[in-house]
CSV table of C-alpha atoms and ligand atoms in Angstrom, one decimal:
chain,number,residue,atom,x,y,z
A,1,MET,CA,-0.1,-0.1,0.6
A,2,VAL,CA,1.3,4.1,0.2
A,3,VAL,CA,3.5,2.3,3.4
A,4,ASN,CA,5.3,0.3,0.5
A,5,LEU,CA,5.6,2.4,-2.1
A,6,VAL,CA,7.3,4.9,0.3
A,7,GLN,CA,9.2,2.9,1.6
A,8,GLU,CA,10.4,0.6,-1.4
A,9,ARG,CA,11.2,4.6,-2.7
A,10,LEU,CA,13.6,5.7,0.7
A,11,GLY,CA,15.0,2.6,0.5
A,12,ALA,CA,18.4,3.0,-0.9
A,13,SER,CA,19.2,5.2,1.1
A,14,SER,CA,19.2,3.4,4.1
A,15,MET,CA,23.0,2.8,3.6
A,16,ALA,CA,25.5,5.1,6.1
A,17,GLU,CA,23.0,6.3,8.0
A,18,GLN,CA,25.3,6.3,10.9
A,19,VAL,CA,27.6,8.1,10.0
A,20,LEU,CA,26.3,11.2,8.9
A,21,ARG,CA,24.9,13.9,10.3
A,22,THR,CA,21.3,14.8,11.9
A,23,ILE,CA,20.6,17.6,9.4
A,24,GLY,CA,17.1,17.9,11.6
A,25,PRO,CA,13.2,19.4,9.9
A,26,VAL,CA,14.0,21.3,7.1
A,27,VAL,CA,10.8,23.4,5.4
A,28,LEU,CA,10.4,24.3,1.2
A,29,LEU,CA,8.0,26.7,1.3
A,30,GLY,CA,6.3,28.5,-2.8
A,31,PRO,CA,4.5,28.0,-4.4
A,32,PRO,CA,3.0,25.8,-7.3
A,33,GLY,CA,5.7,25.5,-10.0
A,34,ALA,CA,8.7,27.1,-7.6
A,35,GLY,CA,11.1,24.1,-8.3
A,36,LYS,CA,9.6,22.5,-4.2
A,37,GLY,CA,10.0,19.0,-6.0
A,38,THR,CA,12.8,19.0,-8.3
A,39,GLN,CA,15.1,20.4,-5.6
A,40,SER,CA,13.7,18.5,-2.8
A,41,LYS,CA,14.8,15.5,-5.0
A,42,ARG,CA,19.1,17.1,-4.5
A,43,ILE,CA,18.9,17.6,-0.8
A,44,THR,CA,17.5,14.3,-0.4
A,45,GLU,CA,20.6,13.1,-2.7
A,46,HIS,CA,23.6,14.5,-1.0
A,47,TYR,CA,21.8,14.4,3.2
A,48,HIS,CA,19.7,11.3,2.2
A,49,ILE,CA,17.8,12.0,4.2
A,50,PRO,CA,13.8,12.0,2.8
A,51,GLN,CA,11.9,14.1,1.2
A,52,VAL,CA,7.8,14.3,2.8
A,53,SER,CA,5.6,15.7,0.4
A,54,THR,CA,2.0,16.1,1.2
A,55,GLY,CA,1.3,16.5,-2.7
A,56,ASP,CA,2.4,13.2,-3.5
A,57,LEU,CA,1.4,11.3,-0.4
A,58,LEU,CA,-1.9,12.9,-1.1
A,59,ARG,CA,-1.9,11.6,-5.0
A,60,GLU,CA,-0.9,8.2,-4.1
A,61,HIS,CA,-3.6,8.0,-1.9
A,62,VAL,CA,-5.9,8.8,-5.3
A,63,ARG,CA,-3.5,6.7,-7.3
A,64,GLN,CA,-5.0,4.0,-4.4
A,65,GLN,CA,-8.6,4.9,-3.8
A,66,THR,CA,-7.8,5.2,-0.1
A,67,PRO,CA,-10.8,6.1,2.0
A,68,LEU,CA,-8.5,9.2,2.4
A,69,GLY,CA,-7.6,9.2,-1.4
A,70,ILE,CA,-11.9,9.3,-2.4
A,71,GLU,CA,-12.0,12.0,0.7
A,72,VAL,CA,-9.5,14.4,-0.8
A,73,GLN,CA,-10.2,13.8,-4.3
A,74,ALA,CA,-12.3,16.4,-5.4
A,75,VAL,CA,-10.8,18.8,-3.6
A,76,ILE,CA,-7.3,19.3,-5.2
A,77,ALA,CA,-8.6,18.4,-8.6
A,78,ARG,CA,-10.3,21.9,-7.8
A,79,GLY,CA,-7.2,23.1,-6.8
A,80,GLU,CA,-7.6,23.6,-3.1
A,81,LEU,CA,-6.0,23.1,0.1
A,82,VAL,CA,-7.0,18.9,2.3
A,83,PRO,CA,-8.8,19.5,5.4
A,84,ASP,CA,-5.7,20.6,8.3
A,85,HIS,CA,-6.2,18.2,10.2
A,86,LEU,CA,-6.3,14.8,7.8
A,87,VAL,CA,-2.8,16.0,6.1
A,88,CYS,CA,-1.5,16.4,9.3
A,89,ASP,CA,-2.5,13.2,10.7
A,90,ILE,CA,-0.5,12.0,7.2
A,91,VAL,CA,2.3,14.3,8.4
A,92,ALA,CA,2.8,13.2,11.8
A,93,TRP,CA,3.2,9.0,10.5
A,94,ARG,CA,5.0,9.7,7.5
A,95,LEU,CA,7.7,11.7,10.1
A,96,ARG,CA,7.5,8.7,12.7
A,97,GLN,CA,9.0,7.0,9.9
A,98,PRO,CA,12.5,5.9,11.0
A,99,ASP,CA,13.5,6.6,8.1
A,100,ALA,CA,13.4,10.1,9.2
A,101,ASP,CA,15.6,10.6,12.3
A,102,ARG,CA,18.4,12.6,11.7
A,103,GLY,CA,16.4,14.9,9.5
A,104,PHE,CA,13.5,15.9,6.7
A,105,ILE,CA,12.8,18.3,4.1
A,106,LEU,CA,9.2,19.0,4.3
A,107,ASP,CA,8.2,19.6,0.9
A,108,GLY,CA,4.4,21.3,0.2
A,109,PHE,CA,4.1,21.5,4.4
A,110,PRO,CA,3.1,23.3,5.8
A,111,ARG,CA,0.5,25.3,4.1
A,112,THR,CA,-1.2,26.9,6.9
A,113,GLN,CA,-0.6,29.0,9.4
A,114,LYS,CA,-2.5,26.0,11.9
A,115,GLN,CA,-0.6,23.4,10.4
A,116,ALA,CA,3.0,26.0,10.9
A,117,ALA,CA,1.2,25.7,14.5
A,118,TRP,CA,1.1,22.0,14.8
A,119,LEU,CA,4.2,21.3,12.7
A,120,ASP,CA,6.2,23.4,15.4
A,121,SER,CA,4.5,21.3,18.9
A,122,PHE,CA,5.0,18.2,16.7
A,123,LEU,CA,8.5,18.9,16.0
A,124,LYS,CA,9.4,20.1,19.5
A,125,PHE,CA,7.5,17.1,21.6
A,126,GLU,CA,8.5,14.3,19.2
A,127,PHE,CA,12.3,15.6,18.1
A,128,PHE,CA,13.1,18.1,20.7
A,129,GLU,CA,11.5,16.4,24.2
A,130,THR,CA,12.2,12.9,23.1
A,131,GLY,CA,16.3,14.4,23.5
A,132,LYS,CA,16.5,12.7,19.6
A,133,TRP,CA,17.5,16.3,18.2
A,134,ALA,CA,19.3,19.3,19.0
A,135,SER,CA,15.8,22.1,17.9
A,136,TRP,CA,13.2,21.4,16.7
A,137,LEU,CA,13.0,24.1,15.3
A,138,PRO,CA,12.9,23.5,11.6
A,139,ILE,CA,15.1,25.9,8.5
A,140,VAL,CA,12.3,27.3,6.5
A,141,ILE,CA,13.5,27.4,2.8
A,142,ARG,CA,10.9,30.4,0.2
A,143,ILE,CA,11.9,29.7,-3.2
A,144,GLN,CA,10.5,32.7,-5.1
A,145,VAL,CA,9.5,32.9,-8.9
A,146,ASP,CA,7.9,35.0,-10.9
A,147,TYR,CA,4.0,34.6,-11.1
A,148,ASN,CA,4.2,34.5,-15.1
A,149,LYS,CA,7.6,31.8,-15.8
A,150,LEU,CA,5.3,29.6,-12.7
A,151,LEU,CA,2.6,29.1,-15.6
A,152,LEU,CA,4.7,27.7,-18.2
A,153,ARG,CA,6.9,25.9,-15.4
A,154,ILE,CA,3.4,24.4,-14.8
A,155,THR,CA,2.4,23.8,-17.6
A,156,GLY,CA,5.4,22.6,-19.3
A,157,ARG,CA,5.6,19.0,-16.2
A,158,ARG,CA,6.1,16.1,-17.0
A,159,THR,CA,6.2,13.4,-14.2
A,160,CYS,CA,7.0,9.4,-13.7
A,161,PRO,CA,4.1,7.8,-11.9
A,162,THR,CA,7.1,5.1,-11.4
A,163,CYS,CA,10.2,6.7,-9.8
A,164,GLY,CA,8.6,10.0,-9.9
A,165,ALA,CA,11.1,11.8,-11.4
A,166,ILE,CA,9.6,15.7,-12.8
A,167,TYR,CA,10.7,17.0,-15.7
A,168,ASN,CA,10.1,20.5,-17.5
A,169,VAL,CA,10.0,20.1,-21.9
A,170,HIS,CA,11.3,23.3,-22.3
A,171,SER,CA,13.9,23.3,-19.8
A,172,ASN,CA,14.9,19.6,-18.8
A,173,PRO,CA,12.6,17.7,-21.2
A,174,PRO,CA,13.7,13.5,-21.0
A,175,LEU,CA,16.2,11.8,-23.5
A,176,VAL,CA,13.2,9.9,-25.5
A,177,ASP,CA,10.2,12.6,-25.1
A,178,GLU,CA,7.9,11.1,-22.7
A,179,ILE,CA,9.6,8.5,-21.1
A,180,CYS,CA,11.4,8.3,-18.3
A,181,ASP,CA,15.1,8.7,-18.7
A,182,LYS,CA,15.1,6.3,-15.5
A,183,ASP,CA,13.1,3.6,-16.4
A,184,GLY,CA,11.5,4.0,-19.6
A,185,THR,CA,8.3,4.6,-18.1
A,186,LYS,CA,6.0,6.5,-19.9
A,187,LEU,CA,6.0,10.3,-18.4
A,188,VAL,CA,1.8,11.5,-17.3
A,189,ILE,CA,0.7,15.7,-17.0
A,190,ARG,CA,-0.6,15.6,-13.4
A,191,ASP,CA,-4.4,16.0,-13.4
A,192,ASP,CA,-4.4,19.1,-10.9
A,193,ASP,CA,-2.1,20.7,-14.3
A,194,ARG,CA,-5.0,22.1,-16.1
A,195,ASP,CA,-4.9,26.4,-16.5
A,196,GLU,CA,-7.7,27.1,-14.3
A,197,VAL,CA,-7.2,23.9,-12.1
A,198,ILE,CA,-3.6,26.6,-12.3
A,199,ARG,CA,-4.3,30.0,-11.5
A,200,GLU,CA,-7.0,28.6,-8.5
A,201,ARG,CA,-3.9,26.5,-6.8
A,202,LEU,CA,-2.2,30.2,-7.3
A,203,ASP,CA,-5.0,31.4,-5.9
A,204,THR,CA,-4.8,29.5,-3.1
A,205,TYR,CA,-1.0,30.2,-1.9
A,206,GLU,CA,-1.5,33.7,-2.3
A,207,ARG,CA,-4.1,33.8,0.0
A,208,GLN,CA,-3.7,31.1,1.8
A,209,THR,CA,0.3,30.3,2.0
A,210,LYS,CA,1.5,33.7,2.2
A,211,PRO,CA,0.9,33.6,5.5
A,212,VAL,CA,2.9,31.4,6.5
A,213,ALA,CA,5.9,31.8,5.8
A,214,GLU,CA,5.3,35.8,6.7
A,215,TYR,CA,4.9,33.6,10.0
A,216,TYR,CA,8.9,31.9,10.2
A,217,ASP,CA,9.5,35.1,8.7
A,218,LYS,CA,8.6,37.3,12.2
A,219,LEU,CA,10.1,34.5,14.3
A,220,GLY,CA,13.4,35.1,12.5
A,221,ARG,CA,12.9,31.6,11.3
A,222,LEU,CA,12.8,32.4,7.0
A,223,VAL,CA,15.2,32.2,4.3
A,224,THR,CA,14.5,33.4,1.2
A,225,ILE,CA,15.9,32.7,-2.2
A,226,ASN,CA,15.8,33.3,-5.3
A,227,GLY,CA,14.2,30.1,-7.8
A,228,ASP,CA,14.5,31.9,-10.6
A,229,GLN,CA,18.8,30.7,-11.4
A,230,SER,CA,19.4,27.3,-12.6
A,231,VAL,CA,18.1,24.5,-10.8
A,232,ASP,CA,21.6,24.0,-9.9
A,233,ASP,CA,22.7,27.1,-8.1
A,234,VAL,CA,18.9,27.1,-7.2
A,235,SER,CA,20.3,24.0,-5.3
A,236,ALA,CA,23.7,25.2,-4.3
A,237,ALA,CA,21.9,28.0,-2.5
A,238,ILE,CA,20.1,25.9,-1.0
A,239,LEU,CA,22.6,23.5,0.0
A,240,LYS,CA,24.4,25.7,1.7
A,241,GLU,CA,22.2,27.3,4.1
A,242,ILE,CA,21.4,24.2,4.9
A,243,ASP,CA,25.4,23.7,6.4
A,244,GLY,CA,25.0,26.4,7.9
A,245,ARG,CA,21.8,26.3,10.3
A,246,ALA,CA,21.5,22.1,10.2
A,247,CYS,CA,20.6,20.8,13.7
A,248,GLY,CA,23.1,19.4,16.4
A,249,VAL,CA,25.5,22.1,14.4
A,250,ALA,CA,27.0,25.1,17.0
A,251,SER,CA,26.5,27.6,15.0
A,252,GLY,CA,23.7,30.0,13.5
A,253,THR,CA,20.3,30.7,16.5
A,254,GLU,CA,19.1,28.6,15.7
A,255,VAL,CA,20.4,26.0,17.7
A,256,LYS,CA,19.3,25.6,20.9
A,257,GLY,CA,15.6,25.2,21.3
A,258,ASN,CA,13.8,27.3,23.6
B,301,AP5,P1,1.5,19.9,-4.7
B,301,AP5,O1,1.7,18.4,-4.8
B,301,AP5,O2,2.8,19.9,-3.7
B,301,AP5,O3,2.0,20.9,-5.5
B,301,AP5,P2,2.4,22.5,-5.7
B,301,AP5,O4,1.8,22.8,-3.4
B,301,AP5,O5,1.7,23.0,-6.1
B,301,AP5,O6,3.9,22.1,-6.5
B,301,AP5,P3,4.4,21.8,-7.5
B,301,AP5,O7,4.5,20.4,-6.6
B,301,AP5,O8,3.1,22.0,-8.5
B,301,AP5,O9,6.1,22.0,-8.0
B,301,AP5,P4,6.7,22.6,-6.9
B,301,AP5,O10,6.9,23.4,-6.5
B,301,AP5,O11,7.7,21.2,-6.3
B,301,AP5,O12,7.6,22.9,-8.2
B,301,AP5,P5,8.3,21.0,-9.3
B,301,AP5,O13,10.2,20.6,-8.6
B,301,AP5,O14,8.1,20.3,-9.8
B,301,AP5,O15,-0.1,20.3,-4.1
B,301,AP5,C1,-0.6,19.6,-4.6
B,301,AP5,C2,-2.2,19.4,-4.0
B,301,AP5,O16,-2.4,18.7,-3.2
B,301,AP5,C3,-2.3,21.2,-3.3
B,301,AP5,O17,-3.3,21.7,-4.7
B,301,AP5,C4,-3.7,20.7,-2.8
B,301,AP5,O18,-4.6,20.6,-3.1
B,301,AP5,C5,-2.9,19.3,-1.7
B,301,AP5,N1,-2.3,19.3,-0.9
B,301,AP5,C6,-0.9,19.4,-0.7
B,301,AP5,N2,0.3,19.7,0.1
B,301,AP5,C7,-1.2,19.9,1.6
B,301,AP5,C8,-1.0,20.8,2.8
B,301,AP5,N3,0.4,20.9,3.2
B,301,AP5,N4,-2.2,21.5,3.3
B,301,AP5,C9,-3.2,20.9,3.0
B,301,AP5,N5,-3.9,20.8,0.7
B,301,AP5,C10,-2.3,20.2,0.2
B,301,AP5,O19,9.1,22.0,-10.9
B,301,AP5,C11,8.1,22.4,-12.0
B,301,AP5,C12,8.3,22.6,-13.3
B,301,AP5,O20,9.2,23.6,-12.7
B,301,AP5,C13,9.0,21.2,-13.2
B,301,AP5,O21,8.5,20.6,-14.5
B,301,AP5,C14,10.9,21.4,-13.2
B,301,AP5,O22,11.7,20.6,-14.7
B,301,AP5,C15,11.3,22.9,-13.7
B,301,AP5,N6,11.8,23.4,-12.9
B,301,AP5,C16,12.1,23.4,-11.7
B,301,AP5,N7,13.1,24.3,-11.2
B,301,AP5,C17,13.4,24.7,-12.3
B,301,AP5,C18,14.2,25.9,-12.5
B,301,AP5,N8,14.8,26.4,-11.7
B,301,AP5,N9,14.3,26.3,-13.8
B,301,AP5,C19,13.8,25.7,-15.3
B,301,AP5,N10,13.0,25.5,-14.8
B,301,AP5,C20,12.7,24.4,-12.6
B,302,MG,MG1,5.7,19.1,-6.4
B,303,ZN,ZN1,11.2,7.7,-14.0
């Protein structure tokens, strides 16, 4: 089921985990098409910590037509947000998997102020007060990209239903048209990547998720990165931020919990 699929996809990262350092929680914020998924995969490869994409997890539930998937299908198709309590339950389950012990990248979560407040207390109780980590404060990175470029990126996106690889017909095409380079699967267009739904998703971001960035900004925890650069340059900027702030690294203001 969903559990098996997640474990299968993350199994390769189990090697040498013992000797790798704790990174802690990393949150990637940004509008649809900003590059959260693309960058998460690179961070995963670099630090061997899992990508936790609420969008991917929800889509997997829909694909498998679980009770949750059936419940949220129409909401996702309209480009609206799934109710907070449902998403928080999925995230809690995912972050309790053993591969998240050294840290994780939250891709697409939190997206409302309620989710952000829930995450703060979850991280505090589950990772800090249990003595697992020196801090529970996430590194929050916002990837910023101009509205019109987002539209082009989303309409050009193709994804692999087998391995989750993300392509773009304009900026990052596969070697063979519509076929995944890694496993030969036919690429697909996401159901919510239709014009009218894309606009609703962008509006939802403005209304409900921008305040999350403001919440972290007020707490002095927000770092904004220019996402309108090459994928490599965006990755380099993100890795630099994470290297300087990772949980347990004795520098910066985010080391100690309070
Ligand atoms: P989700 O799956 O999270 O979608 P999203 O936020 O709309 O973001 P996208 O996945 O569209 O974009 P991305 O930033 O990952 O960009 P990508 O790397 O693919 O959520 C989907 C739905 O699920 C929501 O609408 C909601 O209904 C529900 N949901 C999810 N989380 C929820 C939550 N927390 N609460 C409630 N509901 C929730 O890149 C885009 C394209 O650009 C690709 O083609 C890529 O190749 C290309 N690209 C990337 N970087 C660059 C670059 N630097 N230069 C040029 N092209 C680039
Ligand atoms: Mg994504
Ligand atoms: Zn693939």
